[in-house]
XYZ file of C-alpha atoms in Angstrom:
672
model
C -31.761 -58.921 -40.334
C -31.134 -58.923 -36.344
C -35.500 -59.000 -35.872
C -36.371 -61.819 -34.017
C -32.599 -62.378 -32.452
C -31.158 -62.034 -28.693
C -28.906 -58.802 -29.395
C -26.183 -58.320 -25.959
C -24.925 -54.602 -25.415
C -23.866 -52.438 -22.176
C -25.572 -50.347 -20.534
C -24.018 -48.172 -17.557
C -20.996 -50.949 -16.968
C -22.966 -53.939 -17.420
C -23.593 -56.441 -20.264
C -27.859 -57.119 -20.561
C -29.481 -59.549 -23.291
C -33.497 -57.962 -25.152
C -35.282 -59.673 -28.253
C -34.961 -57.133 -31.146
C -38.638 -56.371 -32.385
C -38.151 -54.665 -35.219
C -34.931 -53.818 -37.331
C -35.463 -50.102 -38.768
C -31.889 -50.087 -40.912
C -29.779 -49.181 -38.296
C -32.242 -48.429 -34.955
C -32.953 -51.474 -32.927
C -36.238 -51.639 -30.839
C -36.131 -53.638 -28.541
C -37.927 -55.613 -25.635
C -36.265 -56.236 -22.161
C -36.526 -59.485 -19.637
C -37.622 -57.206 -17.549
C -41.003 -56.166 -20.600
C -38.639 -52.728 -20.897
C -38.922 -51.983 -24.445
C -35.393 -49.870 -25.736
C -34.411 -48.116 -29.152
C -30.874 -49.249 -29.785
C -29.099 -48.059 -32.502
C -27.142 -50.832 -34.552
C -23.677 -49.983 -33.806
C -24.001 -50.813 -29.879
C -24.569 -54.366 -31.011
C -22.759 -56.090 -29.026
C -23.221 -59.393 -29.583
C -26.086 -60.865 -32.154
C -27.469 -64.350 -31.702
C -27.515 -66.708 -34.422
C -30.721 -68.348 -32.963
C -33.704 -66.118 -33.914
C -37.592 -65.907 -32.485
C -41.287 -65.686 -34.333
C -41.726 -61.844 -32.520
C -45.136 -62.679 -34.154
C -45.454 -64.940 -30.562
C -47.362 -63.836 -27.841
C -45.141 -60.982 -25.695
C -45.090 -63.054 -22.780
C -43.817 -65.744 -24.734
C -41.377 -63.480 -26.199
C -39.426 -62.091 -22.409
C -40.340 -65.780 -20.978
C -37.710 -67.441 -24.400
C -35.759 -64.223 -23.458
C -35.262 -65.181 -19.458
C -34.437 -68.719 -20.003
C -31.731 -67.743 -22.083
C -29.917 -65.383 -19.838
C -30.627 -67.970 -17.467
C -27.988 -70.675 -19.513
C -25.421 -67.663 -20.403
C -25.622 -67.221 -16.261
C -25.118 -71.462 -15.604
C -21.833 -71.606 -18.469
C -20.335 -68.625 -17.281
C -19.413 -70.603 -13.205
C -17.954 -72.821 -15.955
C -14.653 -69.965 -17.236
C -11.601 -69.678 -15.286
C -11.299 -66.472 -17.041
C -7.149 -67.249 -14.971
C -6.727 -70.532 -16.722
C -7.553 -69.385 -20.105
C -5.202 -66.280 -19.736
C -2.098 -68.411 -18.885
C -3.123 -70.439 -22.390
C -2.950 -67.556 -24.118
C -1.399 -64.319 -22.973
C 1.703 -64.174 -25.132
C -1.499 -63.727 -28.131
C -0.635 -59.956 -28.118
C -3.863 -59.607 -30.457
C -7.777 -59.098 -30.611
C -8.613 -61.822 -30.069
C -12.468 -63.447 -31.067
C -14.943 -64.469 -29.092
C -16.093 -67.626 -31.105
C -12.479 -68.691 -30.845
C -12.223 -67.792 -27.270
C -15.506 -69.530 -26.399
C -13.846 -72.757 -28.280
C -11.115 -73.264 -25.857
C -13.243 -73.054 -22.560
C -15.924 -75.357 -23.807
C -14.873 -77.180 -26.610
C -15.909 -77.064 -31.274
C -19.851 -77.092 -30.332
C -20.242 -73.484 -28.890
C -23.980 -71.716 -29.473
C -24.641 -67.991 -28.834
C -24.450 -69.226 -24.908
C -21.584 -70.567 -24.462
C -20.003 -67.564 -26.701
C -22.070 -64.736 -25.169
C -21.293 -66.443 -21.002
C -17.711 -66.577 -22.149
C -17.831 -62.104 -23.704
C -19.908 -61.455 -19.425
C -17.152 -63.496 -17.955
C -14.785 -61.243 -19.603
C -15.840 -57.559 -19.531
C -17.318 -58.528 -15.564
C -13.512 -59.620 -14.206
C -10.887 -57.055 -16.164
C -7.900 -58.100 -15.135
C -6.705 -60.237 -16.907
C -8.646 -58.912 -20.583
C -9.807 -55.951 -21.749
C -11.732 -55.643 -24.378
C -11.579 -53.257 -27.911
C -14.026 -53.052 -30.556
C -16.330 -56.587 -29.485
C -12.944 -58.637 -29.574
C -10.747 -58.902 -25.939
C -7.115 -58.751 -25.799
C -5.071 -60.359 -23.353
C -2.955 -58.400 -20.656
C 0.627 -57.898 -19.861
C 2.198 -60.054 -16.679
C 2.843 -56.605 -15.205
C -0.397 -55.004 -16.219
C -1.985 -57.687 -14.603
C -0.056 -57.459 -11.761
C -1.173 -53.638 -11.373
C -4.533 -55.012 -11.741
C -4.528 -56.417 -8.744
C -2.545 -54.330 -6.890
C -5.125 -51.306 -7.288
C -8.260 -53.796 -6.222
C -6.262 -54.539 -2.995
C -6.029 -50.990 -2.832
C -9.969 -50.480 -3.422
C -10.680 -53.895 -1.665
C -9.062 -52.071 1.469
C -10.551 -48.716 0.771
C -13.857 -49.967 0.270
C -13.498 -51.957 3.596
C -11.916 -48.314 5.665
C -15.187 -46.693 3.831
C -17.631 -48.540 5.801
C -15.656 -50.216 8.924
C -14.806 -46.457 8.769
C -18.448 -44.929 8.543
C -19.985 -46.809 10.656
C -16.639 -46.810 14.196
C -17.633 -42.528 13.545
C -21.544 -42.285 13.023
C -20.918 -45.204 16.963
C -18.158 -42.135 17.682
C -21.007 -39.033 17.042
C -23.394 -40.757 19.165
C -21.586 -41.329 22.678
C -20.019 -44.891 21.809
C -16.532 -43.837 20.871
C -13.914 -46.675 20.533
C -10.493 -45.784 21.747
C -9.470 -48.897 20.005
C -10.477 -49.285 16.395
C -8.668 -50.429 13.408
C -10.136 -47.902 11.923
C -9.923 -44.400 14.310
C -7.243 -43.466 12.511
C -7.792 -44.070 9.323
C -11.320 -41.457 10.345
C -9.148 -39.269 11.802
C -6.584 -38.878 9.707
C -9.394 -38.240 6.401
C -11.589 -35.657 9.158
C -8.474 -33.360 9.915
C -7.119 -33.575 6.093
C -10.863 -32.477 5.070
C -10.876 -29.604 8.504
C -7.375 -28.519 7.112
C -8.153 -28.060 3.202
C -11.143 -28.057 2.162
C -11.345 -29.908 -1.730
C -7.663 -28.879 -1.789
C -7.391 -32.128 0.355
C -5.347 -35.282 -0.565
C -8.121 -37.544 0.688
C -11.053 -35.406 -0.227
C -12.885 -37.630 -2.238
C -12.020 -40.330 1.115
C -13.413 -38.429 3.684
C -16.605 -36.776 1.841
C -18.047 -40.801 1.410
C -16.768 -41.187 4.213
C -18.994 -38.184 5.981
C -21.766 -38.671 3.636
C -21.855 -42.712 4.662
C -21.996 -41.692 8.257
C -24.651 -39.624 7.668
C -22.952 -35.601 7.946
C -23.193 -34.231 4.166
C -22.027 -31.544 5.358
C -18.140 -31.772 4.849
C -17.269 -28.229 6.958
C -18.549 -30.524 9.826
C -14.903 -32.748 9.655
C -14.097 -29.311 12.483
C -17.356 -29.494 14.652
C -16.680 -33.695 14.686
C -12.806 -33.583 15.651
C -13.358 -31.356 18.401
C -16.675 -32.934 19.792
C -14.424 -36.846 19.170
C -11.386 -35.003 21.780
C -8.767 -34.981 18.557
C -8.879 -31.977 18.518
C -10.245 -28.341 21.716
C -12.090 -25.709 20.149
C -9.236 -22.775 19.543
C -7.069 -25.616 17.707
C -4.595 -23.366 15.039
C -5.323 -25.241 12.011
C -2.669 -22.486 10.028
C -0.100 -23.554 12.696
C -1.279 -27.668 12.043
C -0.594 -26.386 7.810
C 2.818 -24.769 8.096
C 6.307 -26.003 8.211
C 6.861 -25.216 11.498
C 8.221 -27.855 14.154
C 7.187 -27.549 17.241
C 8.724 -29.881 19.171
C 11.740 -31.265 19.589
C 13.534 -34.961 19.086
C 15.642 -36.502 21.588
C 18.930 -36.053 19.863
C 18.920 -32.650 20.202
C 17.687 -31.621 23.097
C 20.297 -34.137 24.430
C 22.853 -32.659 23.018
C 21.329 -29.271 24.412
C 21.383 -30.864 27.642
C 25.395 -31.315 27.411
C 25.236 -27.988 27.004
C 23.118 -26.521 29.701
C 24.969 -27.836 31.974
C 28.626 -26.771 31.241
C 30.089 -23.608 32.858
C 30.814 -20.863 31.541
C 34.597 -20.376 29.913
C 35.842 -17.204 31.645
C 40.507 -16.761 30.386
C 39.324 -14.505 28.258
C 36.088 -12.544 28.959
C 35.716 -9.596 30.519
C 34.624 -9.801 33.950
C 31.709 -7.945 34.588
C 30.566 -9.851 37.641
C 30.835 -7.439 40.515
C 29.126 -5.008 38.212
C 25.383 -3.859 38.753
C 23.665 -6.252 37.004
C 19.762 -6.023 36.096
C 17.113 -7.562 33.707
C 13.684 -6.505 33.058
C 10.936 -8.522 31.339
C 7.826 -9.287 31.804
C 6.277 -11.189 34.402
C 5.614 -14.317 32.604
C 9.404 -14.097 30.617
C 12.251 -17.636 31.256
C 14.368 -16.591 28.536
C 16.171 -13.365 29.350
C 18.698 -12.308 26.415
C 19.141 -9.214 27.536
C 20.481 -6.710 30.848
C 21.756 -3.520 31.636
C 24.119 -1.543 33.747
C 24.454 1.886 34.834
C 27.628 3.046 36.662
C 27.886 7.267 37.328
C 30.858 8.804 37.587
C 30.941 12.232 38.124
C 29.644 13.988 34.665
C 29.550 11.338 32.910
C 28.215 7.288 32.963
C 29.046 4.630 31.752
C 25.566 2.106 30.307
C 26.250 -1.096 29.912
C 24.242 -3.740 27.783
C 24.698 -7.704 28.450
C 22.949 -10.014 25.627
C 24.050 -13.911 25.838
C 26.527 -15.065 24.322
C 24.869 -18.190 22.635
C 27.685 -18.064 20.256
C 30.022 -19.493 23.039
C 27.615 -22.147 22.761
C 26.125 -22.895 20.208
C 28.948 -24.090 16.868
C 28.104 -23.928 13.742
C 27.544 -26.651 11.325
C 25.831 -28.431 14.983
C 22.897 -30.166 14.750
C 22.087 -27.223 17.685
C 22.753 -24.877 15.158
C 21.220 -26.513 12.153
C 17.701 -26.354 13.242
C 18.236 -23.207 14.813
C 18.578 -21.836 11.352
C 15.659 -23.607 10.463
C 12.775 -21.833 12.734
C 14.784 -19.193 12.153
C 13.576 -17.337 15.313
C 11.269 -18.229 18.432
C 7.496 -18.094 17.404
C 5.995 -16.361 20.179
C 2.040 -17.036 20.206
C -1.590 -16.659 22.826
C -0.713 -20.286 24.316
C 2.078 -21.508 23.377
C 5.709 -21.020 22.978
C 7.786 -22.350 19.743
C 11.174 -21.403 20.684
C 13.955 -21.373 18.813
C 16.540 -23.472 20.634
C 14.854 -26.105 23.348
C 13.810 -24.584 27.339
C 16.884 -26.047 28.216
C 18.503 -24.175 27.226
C 16.610 -21.128 26.159
C 14.914 -20.691 29.024
C 18.034 -22.374 31.946
C 22.072 -22.556 30.920
C 21.893 -19.891 28.330
C 19.318 -17.558 29.957
C 20.494 -14.864 31.774
C 19.305 -16.461 35.253
C 19.995 -14.294 38.397
C 22.736 -14.853 40.924
C 24.480 -17.510 37.660
C 27.493 -16.828 35.721
C 26.582 -15.610 32.421
C 28.994 -15.935 28.699
C 27.737 -12.193 27.630
C 28.503 -9.962 24.525
C 28.540 -6.680 27.217
C 28.503 -3.143 25.512
C 30.283 -1.056 27.049
C 28.951 2.455 26.284
C 30.647 6.148 28.529
C 28.422 9.173 27.902
C 28.722 12.797 29.122
C 24.932 13.434 31.394
C 23.999 15.161 28.039
C 23.811 11.938 25.991
C 27.160 12.865 24.081
C 28.861 9.433 23.382
C 32.230 10.109 24.219
C 33.882 5.908 23.991
C 32.169 2.743 23.017
C 33.969 -0.794 23.796
C 31.911 -4.520 22.935
C 33.653 -7.262 24.799
C 33.184 -11.136 25.150
C 32.163 -10.453 28.760
C 31.408 -12.738 32.120
C 28.187 -11.192 34.289
C 26.339 -12.560 36.906
C 22.222 -10.963 37.093
C 21.586 -9.214 40.724
C 18.072 -8.218 40.456
C 15.785 -9.530 37.793
C 12.927 -7.126 38.142
C 10.091 -6.694 35.893
C 8.362 -4.358 33.599
C 5.253 -3.001 36.708
C 8.574 -3.095 39.497
C 10.827 -0.234 37.147
C 7.658 1.529 36.912
C 6.686 1.246 40.031
C 10.037 1.798 41.563
C 11.434 4.822 39.183
C 10.906 7.895 41.169
C 12.086 5.667 44.165
C 15.623 4.588 43.227
C 18.089 6.463 41.968
C 20.139 4.321 39.111
C 16.290 3.803 37.272
C 15.781 7.313 37.353
C 19.081 8.335 35.805
C 18.751 5.882 32.631
C 15.343 6.520 32.070
C 16.895 10.651 32.304
C 19.641 9.334 30.334
C 17.084 6.665 26.620
C 15.093 10.532 26.856
C 17.926 11.814 25.931
C 19.232 9.486 23.227
C 15.361 9.234 21.686
C 15.192 12.781 21.629
C 18.547 12.849 19.595
C 17.321 10.392 17.485
C 13.892 11.833 16.601
C 15.843 14.924 15.803
C 18.040 12.676 13.929
C 13.804 11.707 11.353
C 13.171 8.556 13.760
C 9.439 8.608 13.058
C 7.790 7.748 16.408
C 5.120 5.242 15.707
C 4.812 2.994 18.655
C 1.222 1.832 19.171
C -0.313 -0.553 22.443
C 0.396 -4.465 22.264
C -2.918 -6.787 22.387
C -2.112 -8.322 24.502
C -4.578 -11.739 24.552
C -5.415 -13.308 28.370
C -7.016 -16.009 29.837
C -8.378 -16.273 33.732
C -8.144 -19.385 35.118
C -11.511 -19.941 33.792
C -10.196 -20.391 30.244
C -12.314 -16.900 30.116
C -11.461 -14.731 27.268
C -9.807 -11.383 27.959
C -8.129 -8.925 25.522
C -5.396 -6.067 26.568
C -4.147 -3.398 24.991
C -0.432 -2.906 26.861
C 0.908 0.788 26.193
C 4.597 0.413 25.305
C 5.659 3.614 26.178
C 5.588 3.694 30.381
C 9.108 4.211 31.741
C 10.304 0.896 31.612
C 9.411 -0.357 28.412
C 11.869 2.636 26.838
C 14.410 2.382 28.734
C 15.044 -1.189 27.348
C 13.599 -0.253 24.625
C 15.757 2.499 23.662
C 18.797 0.898 24.549
C 18.437 -2.096 23.077
C 18.360 0.639 19.480
C 21.632 1.639 20.927
C 23.486 -1.281 21.258
C 21.474 -2.579 17.129
C 23.276 0.234 16.543
C 26.423 0.550 18.040
C 26.638 -3.403 16.969
C 26.140 -2.041 13.194
C 28.447 0.860 13.314
C 30.980 -1.392 14.618
C 30.586 -3.960 12.018
C 30.269 -1.658 9.884
C 33.828 0.634 10.368
C 35.477 -2.933 10.729
C 34.688 -4.058 7.320
C 32.636 -7.338 9.474
C 30.018 -9.063 7.050
C 27.006 -8.773 8.519
C 23.335 -8.812 7.728
C 22.366 -4.564 7.995
C 18.626 -3.988 8.101
C 18.238 -0.454 5.840
C 15.357 1.789 5.211
C 15.188 4.068 2.549
C 12.958 7.531 3.715
C 9.113 7.092 3.735
C 7.242 8.250 0.353
C 5.700 10.739 2.692
C 5.804 12.223 6.081
C 1.420 12.033 7.196
C 1.395 15.380 9.009
C -0.780 14.432 12.747
C -2.712 17.586 13.387
C -4.948 16.803 15.044
C -5.833 14.151 14.531
C -6.440 10.408 16.691
C -2.852 9.118 16.827
C -3.395 5.543 16.125
C -5.130 7.256 12.931
C -1.574 8.940 12.704
C 0.013 5.746 13.069
C -1.690 3.540 10.470
C -1.320 6.403 8.326
C 2.253 7.186 8.070
C 3.015 3.710 8.801
C 1.623 2.645 4.838
C 4.028 5.760 3.880
C 7.147 4.385 5.116
C 9.418 2.221 2.649
C 10.324 -2.068 3.669
C 13.305 -2.596 6.062
C 15.375 -4.255 2.887
C 17.721 -6.932 4.269
C 21.276 -5.812 3.237
C 25.289 -6.840 2.894
C 26.366 -2.864 2.688
C 24.885 -0.279 5.568
C 22.759 1.901 4.439
C 20.600 4.673 7.575
C 17.272 3.110 8.883
C 15.165 6.518 8.689
C 12.406 5.128 11.276
C 14.539 5.129 13.775
C 16.967 7.889 13.156
C 20.641 5.464 12.848
C 22.899 5.705 9.816
C 23.756 2.250 10.190
C 21.205 -1.075 11.906
C 21.412 -4.549 12.614
C 19.549 -7.193 14.486
C 22.302 -8.152 17.843
C 20.207 -8.148 20.778
C 18.243 -11.061 21.166
C 20.557 -14.100 20.284
C 18.198 -16.503 21.931
C 15.636 -15.970 20.260
C 16.303 -15.179 16.756
C 19.175 -17.531 14.370
C 20.730 -13.707 12.260
C 20.947 -11.955 15.869
C 23.275 -14.952 17.098
C 25.072 -14.895 13.621
C 26.422 -10.818 14.351
C 27.283 -12.664 17.392
C 29.556 -15.368 15.743
C 30.954 -12.093 13.996
C 31.577 -9.600 16.342
C 33.371 -12.172 19.132
C 36.138 -13.790 16.557
C 37.216 -9.884 15.678
C 37.355 -9.393 19.560
C 39.364 -12.070 19.947
C 41.207 -11.262 17.593
C 39.943 -13.337 15.111
C 38.578 -13.812 11.026
C 34.572 -13.471 11.650
C 32.464 -17.162 10.916
C 31.262 -16.020 7.772
C 32.135 -14.553 4.217
C 29.199 -12.406 2.036
C 28.275 -15.505 0.498
C 28.071 -17.361 3.961
C 25.748 -14.434 5.440
C 23.684 -13.929 1.571
C 22.950 -18.042 1.852
C 21.277 -17.482 5.364
C 19.563 -15.054 4.673
C 17.535 -16.965 1.214
C 17.281 -19.326 3.623
C 15.864 -17.345 6.587
C 13.274 -14.905 5.121
C 10.135 -16.844 4.247
C 10.356 -18.529 7.365
C 10.359 -15.373 10.036
C 7.349 -13.914 7.024
C 5.784 -17.652 7.284
C 5.532 -16.841 10.969
C 4.750 -13.277 10.987
C 1.930 -13.902 9.130
C 1.106 -16.769 11.408
C 1.225 -14.366 14.480
C -0.599 -11.954 12.402
C -3.967 -14.452 11.618
C -3.690 -15.599 15.623
C -3.801 -12.569 16.865
C -7.084 -11.694 14.340
C -8.847 -15.017 15.215
C -8.958 -14.317 18.886
C -10.166 -10.619 17.909
C -13.201 -12.046 15.996
C -13.467 -14.956 18.514
C -13.672 -12.729 21.898
C -16.211 -10.465 19.873
C -18.192 -12.405 18.855
C -18.831 -13.296 22.340
C -19.247 -10.319 23.193
C -22.027 -9.543 19.969
C -23.100 -6.451 22.009
C -20.291 -4.527 23.153
C -19.928 -1.026 21.696
C -16.700 -0.356 19.864
C -15.095 2.734 19.065
C -13.754 3.234 15.312
C -11.615 5.452 13.063
C -12.725 5.734 9.043
C -9.181 5.043 7.615
C -10.324 4.374 3.992
C -13.499 5.825 2.169
C -13.862 3.151 -0.887
C -17.028 2.473 -3.864
C -19.246 0.712 -1.269
C -17.848 0.077 2.616
C -15.208 1.990 4.618
C -11.971 0.530 5.971
C -12.411 1.370 9.828
C -10.492 0.865 12.672
C -11.820 -0.455 15.779
C -9.963 0.926 18.399
C -9.853 -1.472 21.390
C -8.130 -3.951 19.254
C -5.798 -2.099 16.574
C -7.816 -3.821 14.126
C -8.421 -3.764 10.548
C -12.037 -3.994 9.252
C -14.391 -2.834 6.836
C -17.855 -1.976 7.521
C -21.063 -1.610 4.011
C -22.011 1.257 3.221
C -25.346 2.386 4.157
C -27.493 4.907 2.223
C -26.968 8.067 3.594
C -24.113 7.611 5.056
C -21.923 10.324 4.823
C -18.030 9.730 5.910
C -14.109 10.898 5.829
C -10.942 8.823 6.931
C -10.006 10.341 10.758
C -14.476 10.821 11.861
C -14.630 8.655 15.140
C -17.582 6.809 15.368
C -19.406 3.571 17.094
C -20.051 0.350 15.323
C -20.513 -3.020 16.035
C -20.958 -7.075 15.488
C -23.581 -8.556 12.963
C -22.131 -11.723 12.875
C -17.634 -13.382 14.256
C -16.560 -16.248 13.439
C -13.294 -17.327 13.806
C -13.470 -20.601 12.650
C -14.986 -19.036 9.116
C -12.689 -15.952 9.281
C -14.751 -13.795 9.506
C -16.078 -10.381 10.855
C -18.933 -8.062 9.429
C -19.208 -4.452 11.428
C -22.049 -2.395 11.205
C -22.750 1.498 12.363
C -24.546 2.575 14.576
C -24.024 5.751 14.865
C -22.117 8.033 17.390
C -20.028 10.501 14.741
C -17.502 12.840 15.629
C -15.812 14.356 13.164
C -10.991 13.501 13.544
C -11.931 13.394 17.115
C -8.652 13.248 18.965
C -10.345 10.765 21.313
C -8.625 6.735 22.812
C -5.337 6.264 23.356
C -3.398 9.318 23.021
C 1.039 10.308 22.322
């Protein structure tokens, strides 16, 4: 019978001693030293004392006896050295009886208190022994070392959390200690949870850290980082999470510096420095990789397109080449440009800057004034840009300068030929994010069909088309950009051009990167590659390494197998960049709308869904969804007015609501 004996059991990770008042055959009715009555199954009893008490005695006497017994146990615990005991029996890899272990510590004569104190010490200190079915088994040497390391790590974790939470609490109240030992730990936890949320590797640490600092919502991590000055309000989290490098190593910068000051070799190149060569770019462009010339000879014209010869400077297999391959392309973002090549090259040594000799891969196209191509030739050349202009300057000078007027006239003919061959014109304005001198955000749609942009665009298409034909006809391995015909040709009718363009784009087939030449239906050409931006796109550099050796009577640099390997490595990176760029633009639009919630917005219904409409915000060319209200009957093509209900760029939330002004299929706004 257990009645009257001290029963010890485990509760919430601790050993509790209680006096058994009644044994009901497997169910024990106990009273603890805190005068709490407990019912317990006999199976849960870890220890049962040999000594028993008369339970008919007054309750206070029983409690006093229980407390005295527990006090003796706690005093005896101090006499036990678990490390010495473990050293004595660590090779006995078997369950050991509690009484046997107590005798090893206290001698042959042991009491209930001796056994209990021994069990309590070994239970509380799990380093040397593990409990298994009321017996203890010595841990192995390896297990002890592992547990020691874990204990040290846990102690360090606790120290970091407690000290880190204290630092954070002070920092949130303006007492920012920059040299704190725990600053980096705290900021690392906050960044991790702000970037990855519940998927963060340190989520539990960060959550506990914030809780100890008095912050219950883990979503506050980003705001805290902004408040502490670690991040700015518009920190690009998606870019941080990506594998895209934003800077160059010292070794790469040193290599770029050497190349940048190297004088171009001219002996084997066509000297075109006497040609009038001009660039047409944006006012802030620094990486000039294309230039143009037009020479008139009576009834024929010589159109020249010059592309910076990057292949002459960046050799295959070099560290710079490997870095460019890894980066794949220059990433243009509002407020940030992440170049494929170091600025010493992309903006200086390789850039087609005015007045400087530069190697190029030039294309000479001889045409009649009616736009018929008589002959063409690719030439490794040396050029000197004589005029650096902007789109705006060319637009302003178009009617005043005969060369510009003629250039515009001939490219208009070339465009008509492409359209006649099946090209689909879907050019929409480009949404540009701008900031004034005070940092205020603004958005502007820049038309892409201005005369100057039209000239550049059409001549770059011509260069890429002629390069693709040249490679195809001479069996030079390259990666072609093929596009099968669209699944459907959408009739524009009276529809708004933006609505038409969005509808038709859905029907286009995706570009296929292939080693076999095929038509590009969207551009209306029978072969197409990218070759005009080798400073900014790695695949364009690869094309140069194929064409230039062929022009010099040598074998191309890459085999088809090499090209396929390059394509496999680059395609995912380019897609990731496109996604980041697209999402970042949406971020800025959402932020702009959050700052201008009362602004009336023009929209076009794109799709009618079950409980909502998908619409295009015309001033931003952004697709958003709008809840269908009771009685609302709209159809695709309807021009409507909407307004912002909620816009939160951090949470990627944009909610718009209908404000009326319905105009069925109205062709207002940007038109073509």
